[in-house]
Amino acid sequence: MRCPFCGFDETRVQDSRLAEGGAAVRRRRACQDCGARFTTFERAEMRMPQVVKGDGRREAFSEDKLSTGLKRALEKRPVDSETVEGVVRDIERRLMQSGEKEIASRQIGEWVMEALRGLDQVAYVRFASVYRRFEDVNAFRAELDRLNKGEE
């Protein structure tokens, strides 16, 4: 691997360990020329399925869009960023394991709601209000009733 500091072509691996719950290998490297140390990550390259939107458009899966939606729902809630990253990784894993070339955006939304329901009920209702396009207070009440029935 090329050194990011001096561009020399030979670096030596000094340490390797599993990262991201075993989904990646973290390698600590040292340049043979300048001696600089840096970290690399090795992950299996998997093709994510295309996301089929409600109007039939297809687009590439975006980890950033997923993460942004989760963070927006969890804004000012007591959930740390590592937990959010874990949810994103879990949904990505589910997408890859599906083996499908295309997946409906609705399925991804349902997985997000399932995760939020277990993390934070306020964030769940926030996300549901946008995802399910609540039109009035009665839609909120219905969702809250559904949430309360699931707890009993």
Coordinates of C-alpha atoms in Angstrom, one line a residue:
M1 CA 0.0 0.0 0.0
R2 CA 1.2 3.5 -0.9
C3 CA 2.1 5.8 2.0
P4 CA -0.4 8.7 2.2
F5 CA 2.3 11.1 3.5
C6 CA 5.3 10.6 1.1
G7 CA 3.8 8.3 -1.6
F8 CA 6.4 5.5 -1.1
D9 CA 5.0 2.2 -2.4
E10 CA 6.0 -0.1 0.4
T11 CA 4.5 -0.1 3.9
R12 CA 4.6 -2.7 6.6
V13 CA 1.6 -4.0 8.6
Q14 CA 2.4 -3.6 12.3
D15 CA -0.9 -4.7 13.8
S16 CA -4.2 -6.2 12.5
R17 CA -7.5 -6.6 14.4
L18 CA -11.2 -7.0 13.7
A19 CA -13.3 -3.8 13.6
E20 CA -16.9 -2.9 13.1
G21 CA -18.1 -6.0 14.8
G22 CA -16.0 -8.3 12.5
A23 CA -17.2 -6.7 9.3
A24 CA -13.8 -5.1 8.7
V25 CA -10.1 -5.6 9.5
R26 CA -8.2 -2.6 10.9
R27 CA -4.5 -2.5 10.0
R28 CA -1.9 -0.3 11.5
R29 CA 0.8 0.4 9.0
A30 CA 4.3 2.1 8.9
C31 CA 6.0 3.5 5.8
Q32 CA 9.3 1.8 4.9
D33 CA 10.7 5.1 3.7
C34 CA 9.5 8.0 5.9
G35 CA 8.4 6.0 8.9
A36 CA 5.0 7.6 9.1
R37 CA 2.2 5.5 10.7
F38 CA -1.3 5.3 9.5
T39 CA -4.4 3.1 9.8
T40 CA -6.3 1.3 7.0
F41 CA -9.5 -0.6 7.0
E42 CA -10.3 -3.6 4.8
R43 CA -13.9 -4.5 4.1
A44 CA -15.6 -6.9 1.7
E45 CA -17.0 -5.1 -1.3
M46 CA -20.6 -5.9 -1.7
R47 CA -23.0 -4.5 -4.2
M48 CA -26.0 -2.9 -2.5
P49 CA -29.4 -3.3 -4.1
Q50 CA -30.9 -0.4 -6.0
V51 CA -33.6 1.4 -4.0
V52 CA -37.0 1.6 -5.7
K53 CA -38.8 4.7 -4.6
G54 CA -42.6 5.0 -4.2
D55 CA -42.9 6.7 -7.6
G56 CA -41.0 3.9 -9.3
R57 CA -37.7 5.8 -9.6
R58 CA -34.5 3.8 -8.9
E59 CA -31.5 5.1 -7.1
A60 CA -28.4 3.8 -5.5
F61 CA -28.6 3.1 -1.8
S62 CA -27.1 6.0 0.2
E63 CA -25.7 5.3 3.7
D64 CA -25.5 9.1 4.2
K65 CA -29.3 9.5 3.5
L66 CA -30.1 6.6 6.0
S67 CA -27.8 8.1 8.6
T68 CA -29.1 11.6 8.1
G69 CA -32.7 10.4 8.5
L70 CA -31.9 8.5 11.7
K71 CA -30.0 11.5 13.1
R72 CA -32.8 13.9 12.3
A73 CA -35.3 11.6 14.2
L74 CA -32.9 11.2 17.1
E75 CA -32.0 14.9 17.3
K76 CA -31.8 16.0 21.0
R77 CA -32.6 12.5 22.2
P78 CA -30.3 10.5 24.5
V79 CA -28.9 8.1 21.9
D80 CA -25.2 8.2 21.1
S81 CA -23.7 8.3 17.6
E82 CA -22.2 4.8 18.0
T83 CA -25.7 3.4 18.4
V84 CA -26.9 5.2 15.2
E85 CA -23.9 3.8 13.3
G86 CA -24.8 0.3 14.6
V87 CA -28.4 0.7 13.3
V88 CA -27.0 1.9 9.9
R89 CA -24.6 -1.1 9.8
D90 CA -27.5 -3.5 10.7
I91 CA -29.7 -2.2 7.9
E92 CA -26.8 -2.4 5.4
R93 CA -26.2 -6.0 6.5
R94 CA -29.9 -6.8 6.0
L95 CA -29.8 -5.2 2.5
M96 CA -26.7 -7.3 1.5
Q97 CA -28.1 -10.5 3.0
S98 CA -31.4 -10.0 1.1
G99 CA -29.5 -11.0 -2.1
E100 CA -31.9 -8.8 -4.1
K101 CA -30.9 -6.5 -6.9
E102 CA -33.6 -4.1 -6.0
I103 CA -35.4 -3.3 -2.7
A104 CA -38.4 -1.0 -2.0
S105 CA -37.7 2.1 -0.1
R106 CA -40.7 1.1 2.1
Q107 CA -38.8 -1.9 3.3
I108 CA -35.9 0.2 4.4
G109 CA -38.3 2.6 6.1
E110 CA -39.9 -0.3 8.0
W111 CA -36.5 -1.5 9.2
V112 CA -35.7 2.1 10.4
M113 CA -39.0 2.3 12.3
E114 CA -38.4 -1.1 13.8
A115 CA -34.9 0.0 15.0
L116 CA -36.2 3.4 16.3
R117 CA -39.1 1.7 18.2
G118 CA -36.5 -0.2 20.2
L119 CA -34.2 2.8 20.7
D120 CA -36.4 5.8 21.5
Q121 CA -40.2 6.1 21.2
V122 CA -40.1 9.9 20.6
A123 CA -37.7 9.4 17.7
Y124 CA -40.0 6.6 16.5
V125 CA -43.0 8.9 16.4
R126 CA -41.0 11.7 14.7
F127 CA -39.8 9.4 12.0
A128 CA -43.3 7.8 11.6
S129 CA -44.9 11.2 11.2
V130 CA -42.7 12.0 8.2
Y131 CA -42.5 8.5 6.8
R132 CA -46.3 7.8 7.0
R133 CA -47.1 11.4 6.1
F134 CA -49.4 12.2 9.1
E135 CA -52.0 14.8 8.1
D136 CA -53.5 15.7 11.5
V137 CA -53.4 15.0 15.2
N138 CA -55.6 12.0 14.8
A139 CA -52.9 10.2 12.8
F140 CA -50.5 10.9 15.7
R141 CA -53.0 9.6 18.2
A142 CA -53.5 6.4 16.2
E143 CA -49.7 5.8 16.0
L144 CA -49.3 6.5 19.7
D145 CA -52.1 4.0 20.5
R146 CA -50.4 1.4 18.2
L147 CA -47.1 2.1 20.1
N148 CA -48.8 1.7 23.5
K149 CA -50.5 -1.5 22.5
G150 CA -47.2 -3.0 21.4
E151 CA -45.8 -2.4 24.9
E152 CA -48.5 -4.1 26.8

